[in-house]
N, CA, C and O atoms as a DFTB+ gen file, in Angstrom:
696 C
 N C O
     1  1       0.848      -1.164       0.000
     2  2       0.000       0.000       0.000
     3  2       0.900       1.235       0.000
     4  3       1.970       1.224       0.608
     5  1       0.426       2.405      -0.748
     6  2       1.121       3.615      -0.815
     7  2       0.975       4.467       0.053
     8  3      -0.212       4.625       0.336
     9  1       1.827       5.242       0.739
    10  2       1.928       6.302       1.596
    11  2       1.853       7.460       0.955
    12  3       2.943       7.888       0.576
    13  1       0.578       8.349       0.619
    14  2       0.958       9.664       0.124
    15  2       1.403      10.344       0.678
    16  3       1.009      10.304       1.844
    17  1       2.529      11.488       0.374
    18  2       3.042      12.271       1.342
    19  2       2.566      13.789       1.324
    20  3       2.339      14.505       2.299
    21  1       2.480      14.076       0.072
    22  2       2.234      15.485      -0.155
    23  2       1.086      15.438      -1.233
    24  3       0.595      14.352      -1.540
    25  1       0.565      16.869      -1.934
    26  2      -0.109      16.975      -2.762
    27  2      -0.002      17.843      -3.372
    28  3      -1.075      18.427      -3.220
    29  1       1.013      18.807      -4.488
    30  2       1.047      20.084      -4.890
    31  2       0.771      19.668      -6.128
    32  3       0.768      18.558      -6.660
    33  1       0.394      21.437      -6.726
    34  2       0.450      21.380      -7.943
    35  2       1.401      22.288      -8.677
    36  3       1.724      23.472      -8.587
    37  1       1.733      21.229      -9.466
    38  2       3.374      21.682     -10.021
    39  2       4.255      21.597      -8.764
    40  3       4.279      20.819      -7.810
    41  1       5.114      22.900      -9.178
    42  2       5.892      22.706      -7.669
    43  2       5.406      24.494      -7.212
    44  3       6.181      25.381      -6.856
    45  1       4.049      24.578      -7.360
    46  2       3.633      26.223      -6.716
    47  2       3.349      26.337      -5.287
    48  3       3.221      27.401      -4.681
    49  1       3.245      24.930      -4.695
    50  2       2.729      25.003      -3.222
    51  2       1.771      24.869      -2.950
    52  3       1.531      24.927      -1.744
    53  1       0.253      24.519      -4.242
    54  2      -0.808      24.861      -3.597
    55  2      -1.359      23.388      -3.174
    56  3      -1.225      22.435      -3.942
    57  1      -1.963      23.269      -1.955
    58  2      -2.303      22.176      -1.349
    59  2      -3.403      21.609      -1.966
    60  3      -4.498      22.168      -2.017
    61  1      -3.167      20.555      -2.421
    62  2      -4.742      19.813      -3.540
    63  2      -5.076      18.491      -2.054
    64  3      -4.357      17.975      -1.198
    65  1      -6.377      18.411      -2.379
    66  2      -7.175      17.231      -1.817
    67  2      -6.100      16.017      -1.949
    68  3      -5.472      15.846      -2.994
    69  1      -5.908      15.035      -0.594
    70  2      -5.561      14.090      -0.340
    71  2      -6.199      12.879      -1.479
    72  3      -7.374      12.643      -1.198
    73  1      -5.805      12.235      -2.436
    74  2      -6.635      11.282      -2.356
    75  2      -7.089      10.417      -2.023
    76  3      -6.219       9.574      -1.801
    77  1      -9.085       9.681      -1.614
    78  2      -9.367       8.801      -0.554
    79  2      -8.639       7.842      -1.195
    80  3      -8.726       7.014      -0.288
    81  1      -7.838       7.155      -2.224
    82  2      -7.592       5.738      -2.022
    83  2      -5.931       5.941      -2.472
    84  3      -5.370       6.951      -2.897
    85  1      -5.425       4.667      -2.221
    86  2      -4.025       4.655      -2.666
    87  2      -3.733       4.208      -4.037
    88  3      -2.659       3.987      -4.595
    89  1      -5.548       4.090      -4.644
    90  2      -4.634       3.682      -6.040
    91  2      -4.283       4.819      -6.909
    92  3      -5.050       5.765      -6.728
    93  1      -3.429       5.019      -7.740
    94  2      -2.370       6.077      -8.596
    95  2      -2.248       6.039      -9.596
    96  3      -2.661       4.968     -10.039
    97  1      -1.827       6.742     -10.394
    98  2      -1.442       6.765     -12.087
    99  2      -0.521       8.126     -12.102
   100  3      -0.825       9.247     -11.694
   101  1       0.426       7.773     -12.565
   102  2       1.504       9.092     -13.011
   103  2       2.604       8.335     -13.064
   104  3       2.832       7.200     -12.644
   105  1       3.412       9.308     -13.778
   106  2       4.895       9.126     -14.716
   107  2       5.860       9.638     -13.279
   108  3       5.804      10.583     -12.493
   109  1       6.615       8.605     -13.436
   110  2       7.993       9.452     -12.237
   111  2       8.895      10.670     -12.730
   112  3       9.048      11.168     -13.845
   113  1       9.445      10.970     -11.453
   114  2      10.134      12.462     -11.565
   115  2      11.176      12.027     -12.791
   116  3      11.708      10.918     -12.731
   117  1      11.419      12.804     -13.754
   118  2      12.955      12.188     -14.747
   119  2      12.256      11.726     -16.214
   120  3      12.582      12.063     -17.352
   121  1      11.283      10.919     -15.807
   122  2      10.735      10.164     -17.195
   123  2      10.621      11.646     -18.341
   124  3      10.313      12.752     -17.897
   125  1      10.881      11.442     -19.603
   126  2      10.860      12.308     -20.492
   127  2       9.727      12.695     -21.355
   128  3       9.792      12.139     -22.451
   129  1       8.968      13.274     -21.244
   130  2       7.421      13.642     -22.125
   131  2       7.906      14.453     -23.725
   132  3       8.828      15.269     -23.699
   133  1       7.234      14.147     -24.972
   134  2       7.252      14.546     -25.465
   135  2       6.924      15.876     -26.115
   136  3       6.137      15.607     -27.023
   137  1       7.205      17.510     -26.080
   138  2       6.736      17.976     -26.398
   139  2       6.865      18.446     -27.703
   140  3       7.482      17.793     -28.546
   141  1       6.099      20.016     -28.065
   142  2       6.756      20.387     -29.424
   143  2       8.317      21.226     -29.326
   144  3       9.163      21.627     -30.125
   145  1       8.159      21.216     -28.164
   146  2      10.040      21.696     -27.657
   147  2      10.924      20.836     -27.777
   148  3      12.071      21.257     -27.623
   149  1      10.779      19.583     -28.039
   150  2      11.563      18.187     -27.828
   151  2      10.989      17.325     -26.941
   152  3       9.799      17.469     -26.660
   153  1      11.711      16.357     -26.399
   154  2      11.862      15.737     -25.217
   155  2      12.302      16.504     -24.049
   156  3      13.419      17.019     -24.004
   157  1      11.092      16.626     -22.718
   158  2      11.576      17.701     -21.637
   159  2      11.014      16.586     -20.618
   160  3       9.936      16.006     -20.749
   161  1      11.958      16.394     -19.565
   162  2      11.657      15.731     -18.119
   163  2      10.326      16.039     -17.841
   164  3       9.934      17.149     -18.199
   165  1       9.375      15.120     -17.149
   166  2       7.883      15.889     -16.723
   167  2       8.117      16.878     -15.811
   168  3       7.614      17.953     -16.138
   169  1       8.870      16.873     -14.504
   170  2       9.081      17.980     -13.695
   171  2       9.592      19.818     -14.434
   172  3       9.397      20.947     -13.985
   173  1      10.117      19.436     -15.401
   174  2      10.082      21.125     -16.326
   175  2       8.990      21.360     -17.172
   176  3       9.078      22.261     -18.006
   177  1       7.248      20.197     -17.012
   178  2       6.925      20.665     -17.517
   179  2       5.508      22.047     -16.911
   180  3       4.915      21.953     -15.837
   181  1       5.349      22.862     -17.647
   182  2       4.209      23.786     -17.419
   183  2       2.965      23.770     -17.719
   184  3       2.569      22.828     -18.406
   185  1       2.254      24.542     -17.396
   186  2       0.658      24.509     -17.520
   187  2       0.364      25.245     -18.592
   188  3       0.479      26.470     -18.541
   189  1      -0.039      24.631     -19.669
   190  2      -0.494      25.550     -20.985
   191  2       0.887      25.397     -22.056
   192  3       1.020      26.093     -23.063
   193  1       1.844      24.366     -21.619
   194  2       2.833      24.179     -22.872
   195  2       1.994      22.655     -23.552
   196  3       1.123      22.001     -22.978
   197  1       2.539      22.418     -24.801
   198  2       1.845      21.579     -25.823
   199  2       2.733      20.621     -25.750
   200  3       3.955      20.749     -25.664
   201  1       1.795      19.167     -25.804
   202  2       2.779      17.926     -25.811
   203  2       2.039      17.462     -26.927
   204  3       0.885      17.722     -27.268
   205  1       3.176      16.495     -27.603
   206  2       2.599      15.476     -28.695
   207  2       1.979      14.259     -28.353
   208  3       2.572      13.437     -27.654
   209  1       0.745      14.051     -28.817
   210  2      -0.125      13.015     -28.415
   211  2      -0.332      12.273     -29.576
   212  3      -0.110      12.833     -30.649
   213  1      -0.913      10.525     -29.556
   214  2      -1.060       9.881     -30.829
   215  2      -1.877      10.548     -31.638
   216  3      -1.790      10.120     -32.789
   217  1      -2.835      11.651     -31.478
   218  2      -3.986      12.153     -32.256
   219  2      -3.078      13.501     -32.457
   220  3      -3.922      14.297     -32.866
   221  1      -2.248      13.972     -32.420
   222  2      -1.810      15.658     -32.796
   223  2      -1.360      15.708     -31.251
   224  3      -1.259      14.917     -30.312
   225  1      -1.097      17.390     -31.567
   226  2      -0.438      18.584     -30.149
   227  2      -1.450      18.687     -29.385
   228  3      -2.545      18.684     -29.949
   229  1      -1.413      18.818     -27.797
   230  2      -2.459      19.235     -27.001
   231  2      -2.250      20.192     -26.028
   232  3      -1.023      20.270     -25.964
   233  1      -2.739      20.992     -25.207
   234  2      -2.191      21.927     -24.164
   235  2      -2.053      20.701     -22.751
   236  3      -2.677      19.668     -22.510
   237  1      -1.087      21.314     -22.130
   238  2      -1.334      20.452     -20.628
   239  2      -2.321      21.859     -19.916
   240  3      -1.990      23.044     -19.917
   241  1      -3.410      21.335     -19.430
   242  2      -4.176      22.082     -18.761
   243  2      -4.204      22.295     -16.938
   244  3      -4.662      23.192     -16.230
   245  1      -3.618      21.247     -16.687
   246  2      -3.057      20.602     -15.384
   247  2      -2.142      19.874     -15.139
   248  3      -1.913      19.019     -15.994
   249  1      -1.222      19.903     -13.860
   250  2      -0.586      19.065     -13.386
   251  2      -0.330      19.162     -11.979
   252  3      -0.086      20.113     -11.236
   253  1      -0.476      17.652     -11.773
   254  2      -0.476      17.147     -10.398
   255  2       0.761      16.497      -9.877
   256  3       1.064      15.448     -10.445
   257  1       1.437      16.851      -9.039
   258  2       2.685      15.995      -8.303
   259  2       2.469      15.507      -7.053
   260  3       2.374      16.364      -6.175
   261  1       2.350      14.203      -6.681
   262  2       2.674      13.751      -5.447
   263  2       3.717      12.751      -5.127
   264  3       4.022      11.717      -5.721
   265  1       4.411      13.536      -3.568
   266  2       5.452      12.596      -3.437
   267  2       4.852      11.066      -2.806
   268  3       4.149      10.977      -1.799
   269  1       5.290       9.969      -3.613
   270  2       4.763       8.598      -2.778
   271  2       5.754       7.677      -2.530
   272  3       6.828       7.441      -3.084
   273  1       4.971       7.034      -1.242
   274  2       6.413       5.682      -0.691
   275  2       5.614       4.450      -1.111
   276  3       4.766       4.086      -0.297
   277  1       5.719       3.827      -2.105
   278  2       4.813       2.552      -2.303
   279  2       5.169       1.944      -3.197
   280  3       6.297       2.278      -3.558
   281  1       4.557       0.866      -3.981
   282  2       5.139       0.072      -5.134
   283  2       4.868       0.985      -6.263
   284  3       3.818       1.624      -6.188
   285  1       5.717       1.187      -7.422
   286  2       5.392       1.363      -8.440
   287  2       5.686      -0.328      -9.932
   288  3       6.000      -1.518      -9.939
   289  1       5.409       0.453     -10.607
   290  2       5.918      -0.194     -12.004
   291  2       7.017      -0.152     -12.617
   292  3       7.420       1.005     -12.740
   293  1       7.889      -1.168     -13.198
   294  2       9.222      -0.702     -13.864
   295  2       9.265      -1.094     -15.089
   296  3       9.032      -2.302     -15.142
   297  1       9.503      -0.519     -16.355
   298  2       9.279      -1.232     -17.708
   299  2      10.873      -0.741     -18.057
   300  3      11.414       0.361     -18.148
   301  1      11.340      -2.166     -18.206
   302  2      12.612      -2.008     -19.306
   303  2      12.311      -1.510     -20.480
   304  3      11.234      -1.545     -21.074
   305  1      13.536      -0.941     -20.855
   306  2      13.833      -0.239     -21.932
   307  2      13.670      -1.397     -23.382
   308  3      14.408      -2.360     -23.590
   309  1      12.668      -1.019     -24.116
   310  2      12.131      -1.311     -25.554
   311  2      11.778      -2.677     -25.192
   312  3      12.494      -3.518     -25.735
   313  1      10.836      -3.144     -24.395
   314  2      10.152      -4.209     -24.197
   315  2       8.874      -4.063     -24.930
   316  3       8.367      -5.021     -25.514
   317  1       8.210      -2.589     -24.908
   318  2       7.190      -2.686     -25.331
   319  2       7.385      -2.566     -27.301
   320  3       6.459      -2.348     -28.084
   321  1       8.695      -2.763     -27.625
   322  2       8.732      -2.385     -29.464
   323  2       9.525      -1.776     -29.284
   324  3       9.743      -1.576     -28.089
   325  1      10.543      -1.031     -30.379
   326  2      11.181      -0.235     -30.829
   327  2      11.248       0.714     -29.988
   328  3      10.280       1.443     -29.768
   329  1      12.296       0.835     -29.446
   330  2      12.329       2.433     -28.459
   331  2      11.177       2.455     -28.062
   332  3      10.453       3.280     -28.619
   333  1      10.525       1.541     -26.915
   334  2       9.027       2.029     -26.241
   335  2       9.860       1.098     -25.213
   336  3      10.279       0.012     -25.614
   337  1      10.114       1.549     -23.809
   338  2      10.462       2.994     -23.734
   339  2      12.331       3.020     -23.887
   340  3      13.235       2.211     -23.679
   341  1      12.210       4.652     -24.435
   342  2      13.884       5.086     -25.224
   343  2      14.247       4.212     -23.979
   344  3      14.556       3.040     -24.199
   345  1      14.235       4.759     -22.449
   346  2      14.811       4.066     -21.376
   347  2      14.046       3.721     -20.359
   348  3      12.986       4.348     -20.336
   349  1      14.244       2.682     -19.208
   350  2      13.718       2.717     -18.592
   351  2      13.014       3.705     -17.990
   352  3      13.471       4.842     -17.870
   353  1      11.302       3.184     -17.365
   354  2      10.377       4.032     -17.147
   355  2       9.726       3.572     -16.382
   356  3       9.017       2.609     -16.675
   357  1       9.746       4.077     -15.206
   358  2       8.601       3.798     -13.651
   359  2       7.825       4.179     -13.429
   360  3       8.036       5.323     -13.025
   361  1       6.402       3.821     -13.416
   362  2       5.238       4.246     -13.739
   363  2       4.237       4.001     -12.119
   364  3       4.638       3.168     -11.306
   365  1       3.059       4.762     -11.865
   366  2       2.592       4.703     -10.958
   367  2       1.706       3.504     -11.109
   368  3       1.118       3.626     -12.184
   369  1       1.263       2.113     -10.344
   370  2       0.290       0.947     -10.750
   371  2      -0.670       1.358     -11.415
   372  3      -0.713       0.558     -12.349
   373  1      -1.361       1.981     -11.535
   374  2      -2.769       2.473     -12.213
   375  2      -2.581       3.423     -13.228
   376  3      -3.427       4.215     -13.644
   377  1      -1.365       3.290     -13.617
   378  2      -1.174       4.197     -15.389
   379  2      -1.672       3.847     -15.947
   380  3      -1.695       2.616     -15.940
   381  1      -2.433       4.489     -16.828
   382  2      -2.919       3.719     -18.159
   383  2      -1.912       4.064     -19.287
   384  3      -1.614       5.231     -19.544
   385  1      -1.278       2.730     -20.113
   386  2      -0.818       2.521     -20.916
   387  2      -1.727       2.338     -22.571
   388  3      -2.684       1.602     -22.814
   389  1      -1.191       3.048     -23.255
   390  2      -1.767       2.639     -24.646
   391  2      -1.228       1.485     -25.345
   392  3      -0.145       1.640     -25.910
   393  1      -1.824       0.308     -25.404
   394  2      -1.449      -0.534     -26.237
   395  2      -1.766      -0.723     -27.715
   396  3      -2.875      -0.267     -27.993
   397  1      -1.207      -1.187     -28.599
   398  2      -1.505      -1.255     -29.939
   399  2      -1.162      -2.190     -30.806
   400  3      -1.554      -2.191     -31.973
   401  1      -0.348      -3.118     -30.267
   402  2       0.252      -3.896     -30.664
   403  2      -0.617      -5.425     -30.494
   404  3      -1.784      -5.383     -30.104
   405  1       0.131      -6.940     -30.860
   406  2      -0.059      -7.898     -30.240
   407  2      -1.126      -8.005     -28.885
   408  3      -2.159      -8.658     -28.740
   409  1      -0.423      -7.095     -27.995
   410  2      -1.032      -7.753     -26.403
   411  2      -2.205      -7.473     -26.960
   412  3      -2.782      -8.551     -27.105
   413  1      -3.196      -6.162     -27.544
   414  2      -4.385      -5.673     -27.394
   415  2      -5.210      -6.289     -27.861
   416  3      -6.363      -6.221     -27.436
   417  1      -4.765      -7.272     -29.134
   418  2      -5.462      -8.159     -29.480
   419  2      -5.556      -9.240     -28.826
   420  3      -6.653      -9.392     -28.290
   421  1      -4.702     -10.171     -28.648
   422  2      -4.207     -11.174     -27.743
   423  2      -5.011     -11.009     -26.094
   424  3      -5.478     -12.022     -25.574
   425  1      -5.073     -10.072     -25.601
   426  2      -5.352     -10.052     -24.152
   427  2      -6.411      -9.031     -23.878
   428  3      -6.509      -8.633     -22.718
   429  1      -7.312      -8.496     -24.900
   430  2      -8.399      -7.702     -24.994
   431  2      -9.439      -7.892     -26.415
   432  3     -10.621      -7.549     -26.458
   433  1      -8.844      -8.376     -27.266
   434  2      -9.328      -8.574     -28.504
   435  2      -9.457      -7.624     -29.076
   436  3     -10.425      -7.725     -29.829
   437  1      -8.687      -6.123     -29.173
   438  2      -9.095      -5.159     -29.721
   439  2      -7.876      -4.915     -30.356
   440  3      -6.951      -5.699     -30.142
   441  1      -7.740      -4.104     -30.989
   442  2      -6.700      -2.882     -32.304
   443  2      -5.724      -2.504     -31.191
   444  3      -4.499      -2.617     -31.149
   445  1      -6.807      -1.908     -30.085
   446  2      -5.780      -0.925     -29.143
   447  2      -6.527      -1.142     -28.047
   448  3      -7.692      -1.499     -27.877
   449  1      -5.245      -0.734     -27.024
   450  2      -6.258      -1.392     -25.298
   451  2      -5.241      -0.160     -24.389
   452  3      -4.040       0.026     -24.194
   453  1      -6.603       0.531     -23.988
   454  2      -5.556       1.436     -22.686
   455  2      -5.724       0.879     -21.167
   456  3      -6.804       0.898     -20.577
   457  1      -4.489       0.370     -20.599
   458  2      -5.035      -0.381     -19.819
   459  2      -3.809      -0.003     -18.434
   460  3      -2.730       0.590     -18.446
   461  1      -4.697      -0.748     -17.201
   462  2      -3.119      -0.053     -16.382
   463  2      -2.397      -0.473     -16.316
   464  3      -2.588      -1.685     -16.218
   465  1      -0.784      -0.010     -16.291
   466  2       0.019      -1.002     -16.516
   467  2       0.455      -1.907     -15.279
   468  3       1.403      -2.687     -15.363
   469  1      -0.217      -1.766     -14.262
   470  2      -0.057      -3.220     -13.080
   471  2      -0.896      -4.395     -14.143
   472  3      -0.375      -5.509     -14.084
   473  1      -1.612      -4.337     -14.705
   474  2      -2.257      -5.586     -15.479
   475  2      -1.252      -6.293     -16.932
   476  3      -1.482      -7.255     -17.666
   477  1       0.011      -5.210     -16.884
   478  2       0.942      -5.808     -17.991
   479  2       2.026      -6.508     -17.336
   480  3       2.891      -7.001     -18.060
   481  1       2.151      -6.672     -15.628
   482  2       3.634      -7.075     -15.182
   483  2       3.623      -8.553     -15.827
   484  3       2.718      -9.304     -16.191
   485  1       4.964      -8.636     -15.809
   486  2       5.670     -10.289     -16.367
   487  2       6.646     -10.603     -15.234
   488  3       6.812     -11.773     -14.887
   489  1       7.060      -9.963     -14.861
   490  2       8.489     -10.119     -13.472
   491  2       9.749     -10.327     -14.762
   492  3      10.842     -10.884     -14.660
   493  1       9.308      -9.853     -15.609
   494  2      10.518      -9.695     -16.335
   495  2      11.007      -8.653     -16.800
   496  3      11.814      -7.954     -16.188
   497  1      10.417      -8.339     -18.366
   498  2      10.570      -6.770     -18.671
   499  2       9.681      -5.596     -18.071
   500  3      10.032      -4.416     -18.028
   501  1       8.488      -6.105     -17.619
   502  2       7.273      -5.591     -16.500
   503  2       7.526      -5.973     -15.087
   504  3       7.157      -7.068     -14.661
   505  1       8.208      -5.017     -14.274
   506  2       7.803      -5.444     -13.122
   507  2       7.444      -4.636     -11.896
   508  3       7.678      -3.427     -11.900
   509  1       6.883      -5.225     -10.833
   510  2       6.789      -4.635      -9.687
   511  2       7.748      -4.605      -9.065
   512  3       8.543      -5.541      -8.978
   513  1       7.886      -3.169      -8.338
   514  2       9.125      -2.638      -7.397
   515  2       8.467      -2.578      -6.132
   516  3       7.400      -1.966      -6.085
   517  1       8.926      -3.111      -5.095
   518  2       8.381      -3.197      -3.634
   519  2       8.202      -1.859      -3.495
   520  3       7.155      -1.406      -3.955
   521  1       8.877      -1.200      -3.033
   522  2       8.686       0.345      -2.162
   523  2       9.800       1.615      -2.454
   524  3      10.822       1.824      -1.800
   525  1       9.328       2.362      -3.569
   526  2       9.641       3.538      -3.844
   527  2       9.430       4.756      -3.035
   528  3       8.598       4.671      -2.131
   529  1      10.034       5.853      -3.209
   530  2      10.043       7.199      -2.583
   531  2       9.995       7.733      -4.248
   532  3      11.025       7.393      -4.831
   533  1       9.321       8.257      -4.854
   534  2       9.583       9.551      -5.690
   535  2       8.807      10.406      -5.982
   536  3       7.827      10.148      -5.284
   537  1       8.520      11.538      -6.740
   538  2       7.867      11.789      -7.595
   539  2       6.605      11.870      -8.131
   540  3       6.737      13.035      -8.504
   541  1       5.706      11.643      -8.409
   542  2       4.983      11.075      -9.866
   543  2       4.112      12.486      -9.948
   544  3       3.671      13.248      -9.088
   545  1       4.083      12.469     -11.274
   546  2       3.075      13.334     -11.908
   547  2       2.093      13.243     -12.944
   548  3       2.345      13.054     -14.134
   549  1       1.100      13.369     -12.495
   550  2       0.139      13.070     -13.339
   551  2      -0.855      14.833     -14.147
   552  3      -1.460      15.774     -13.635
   553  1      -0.487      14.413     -15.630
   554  2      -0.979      15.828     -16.576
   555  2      -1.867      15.428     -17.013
   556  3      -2.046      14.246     -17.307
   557  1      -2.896      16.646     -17.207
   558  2      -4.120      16.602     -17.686
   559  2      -3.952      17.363     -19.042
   560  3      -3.085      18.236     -19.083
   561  1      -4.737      17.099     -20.202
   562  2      -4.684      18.184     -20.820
   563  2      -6.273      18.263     -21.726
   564  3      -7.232      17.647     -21.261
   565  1      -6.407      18.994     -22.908
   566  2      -7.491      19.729     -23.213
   567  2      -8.372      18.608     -23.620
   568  3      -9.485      18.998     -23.971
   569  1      -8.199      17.391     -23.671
   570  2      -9.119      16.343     -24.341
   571  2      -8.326      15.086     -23.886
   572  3      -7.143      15.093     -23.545
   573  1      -9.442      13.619     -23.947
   574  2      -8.465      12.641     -23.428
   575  2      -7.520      12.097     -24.606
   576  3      -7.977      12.238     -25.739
   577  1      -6.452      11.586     -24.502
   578  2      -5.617      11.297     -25.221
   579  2      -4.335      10.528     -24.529
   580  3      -4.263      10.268     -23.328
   581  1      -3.299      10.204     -25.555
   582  2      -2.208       9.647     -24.912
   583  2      -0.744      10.396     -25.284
   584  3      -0.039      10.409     -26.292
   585  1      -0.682      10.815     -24.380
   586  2       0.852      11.652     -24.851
   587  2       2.262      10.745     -24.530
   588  3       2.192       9.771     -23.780
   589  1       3.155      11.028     -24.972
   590  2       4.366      10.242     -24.929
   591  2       5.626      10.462     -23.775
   592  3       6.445      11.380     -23.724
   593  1       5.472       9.285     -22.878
   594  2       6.670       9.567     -21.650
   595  2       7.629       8.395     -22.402
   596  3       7.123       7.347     -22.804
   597  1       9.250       8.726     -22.563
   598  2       9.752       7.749     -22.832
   599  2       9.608       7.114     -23.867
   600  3      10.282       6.091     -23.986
   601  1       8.846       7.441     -24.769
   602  2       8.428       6.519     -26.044
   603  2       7.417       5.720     -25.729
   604  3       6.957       5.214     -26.753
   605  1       6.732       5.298     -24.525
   606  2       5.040       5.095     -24.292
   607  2       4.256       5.721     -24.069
   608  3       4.263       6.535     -23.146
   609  1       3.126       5.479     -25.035
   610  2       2.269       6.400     -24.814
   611  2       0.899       6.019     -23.475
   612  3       0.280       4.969     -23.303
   613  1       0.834       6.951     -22.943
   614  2       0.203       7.554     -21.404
   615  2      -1.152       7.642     -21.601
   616  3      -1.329       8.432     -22.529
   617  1      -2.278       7.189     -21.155
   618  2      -3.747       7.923     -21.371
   619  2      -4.099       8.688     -20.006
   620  3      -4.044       8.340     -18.826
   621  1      -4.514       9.961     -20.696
   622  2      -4.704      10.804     -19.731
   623  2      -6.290      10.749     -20.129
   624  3      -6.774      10.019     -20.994
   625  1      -7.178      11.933     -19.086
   626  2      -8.551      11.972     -19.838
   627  2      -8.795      13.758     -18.721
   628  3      -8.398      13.891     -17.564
   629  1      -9.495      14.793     -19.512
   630  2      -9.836      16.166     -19.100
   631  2     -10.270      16.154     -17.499
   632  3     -11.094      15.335     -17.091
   633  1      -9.750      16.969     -16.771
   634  2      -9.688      16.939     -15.415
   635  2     -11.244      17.531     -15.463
   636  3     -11.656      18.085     -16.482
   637  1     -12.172      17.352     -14.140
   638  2     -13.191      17.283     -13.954
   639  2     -12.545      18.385     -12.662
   640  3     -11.620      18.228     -11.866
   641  1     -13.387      19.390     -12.862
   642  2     -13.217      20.672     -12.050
   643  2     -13.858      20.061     -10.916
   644  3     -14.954      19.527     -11.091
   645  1     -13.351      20.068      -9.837
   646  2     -13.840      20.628      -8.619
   647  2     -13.624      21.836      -7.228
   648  3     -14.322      22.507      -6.467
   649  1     -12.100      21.549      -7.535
   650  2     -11.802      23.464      -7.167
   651  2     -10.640      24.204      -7.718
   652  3      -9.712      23.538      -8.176
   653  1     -10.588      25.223      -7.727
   654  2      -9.874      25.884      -8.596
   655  2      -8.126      26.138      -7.858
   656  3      -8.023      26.542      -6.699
   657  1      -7.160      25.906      -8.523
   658  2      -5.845      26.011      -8.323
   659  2      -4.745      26.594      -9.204
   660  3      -4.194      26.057     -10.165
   661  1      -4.544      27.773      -8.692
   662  2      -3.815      28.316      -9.510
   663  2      -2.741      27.838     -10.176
   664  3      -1.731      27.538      -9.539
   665  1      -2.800      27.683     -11.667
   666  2      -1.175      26.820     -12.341
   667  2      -0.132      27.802     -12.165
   668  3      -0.101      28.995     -11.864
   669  1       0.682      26.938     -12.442
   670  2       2.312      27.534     -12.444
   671  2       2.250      27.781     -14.126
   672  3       1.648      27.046     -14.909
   673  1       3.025      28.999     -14.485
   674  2       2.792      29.635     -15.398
   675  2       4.234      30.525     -15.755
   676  3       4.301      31.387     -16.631
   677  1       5.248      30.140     -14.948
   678  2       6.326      30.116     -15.565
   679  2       7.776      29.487     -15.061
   680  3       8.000      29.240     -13.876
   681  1       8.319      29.360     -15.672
   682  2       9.792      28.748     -15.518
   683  2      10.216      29.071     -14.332
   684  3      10.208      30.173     -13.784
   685  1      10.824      27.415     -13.720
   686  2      11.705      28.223     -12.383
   687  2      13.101      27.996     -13.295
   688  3      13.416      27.229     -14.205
   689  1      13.817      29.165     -12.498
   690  2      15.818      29.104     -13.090
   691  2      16.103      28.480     -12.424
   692  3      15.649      28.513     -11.280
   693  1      17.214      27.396     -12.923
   694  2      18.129      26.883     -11.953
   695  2      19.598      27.854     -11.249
   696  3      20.338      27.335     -10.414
């Protein structure tokens, strides 16, 4: 079970709702998102910059960071195909992954299956990690879609307002 520790958004300070359960979805601190800037770590990214998604560019409209102590996911590097992912990528249990390949047919019967990726472990190139400390962030943006961490693609879906939090809206300097 996961220990949430904190709840900000971005890194502005503002205190978001605990969530009631420990289950999760988000990309760890480091993993690389695709934008139209390049490849940028999720932690540099901002509210209202554009990432590339399988359907076109989208705005990130939100983002959520919480620090957690619990199991995550670990996917070796190009298990899922060709550079998916460029490198290893630790994912929160309840990511949803876009599949498209083999498995979706094979293990859903469909074209494509977004599914979480605790339902893809193998204990091989998929696996569970006992107990992490990091990171994770989970982005929302203007429509649901799957944007690219690492060379996998992520399903996100439009955040459902319930209170208002001011985004971070510009660059911190190092």
């Amino acid at each position: 079970m996961a220990k949430l520790i904190t709840g900000h958004h971005a890194m502005h300070g503002t205190t978001m709702p605990q969530p009631t359960s420990t289950r999760y979805g988000g990309i760890a601190r480091g993993s690389e998102v695709r934008t139209t800037e390049g490849p940028l770590p999720v932690e540099y990214l901002l509210v209202g910059d554009s990432v590339v998604t399988h359907s076109g560019v989208q705005k990130i409209t939100h983002i959520h960071q919480t620090m957690i102590v619990g199991p995550m996911i670990g996917i070796r590097s190009c298990c899922l195909g060709f550079e998916r992912p460029t490198q290893a990528l630790l994912l929160a249990p309840q990511t949803r992954v876009l599949l498209r390949d083999w498995r979706a047919r094979v293990l859903y019967g469909k074209k494509s299956a977004l599914v979480p990726v605790e339902r893809l472990v193998d204990d091989a190139f998929i696996a569970p990690i006992a107990s992490v400390r990091v990171q994770i962030y989970t982005l929302t943006l203007d429509a649901s879609a799957a944007f690219y961490a690492n060379g996998v693609e992520i399903g996100t879906e439009p955040m459902r307002v319930t209170a208002k939090a001011a985004p971070l809206t510009r660059r911190i300097q190092a």
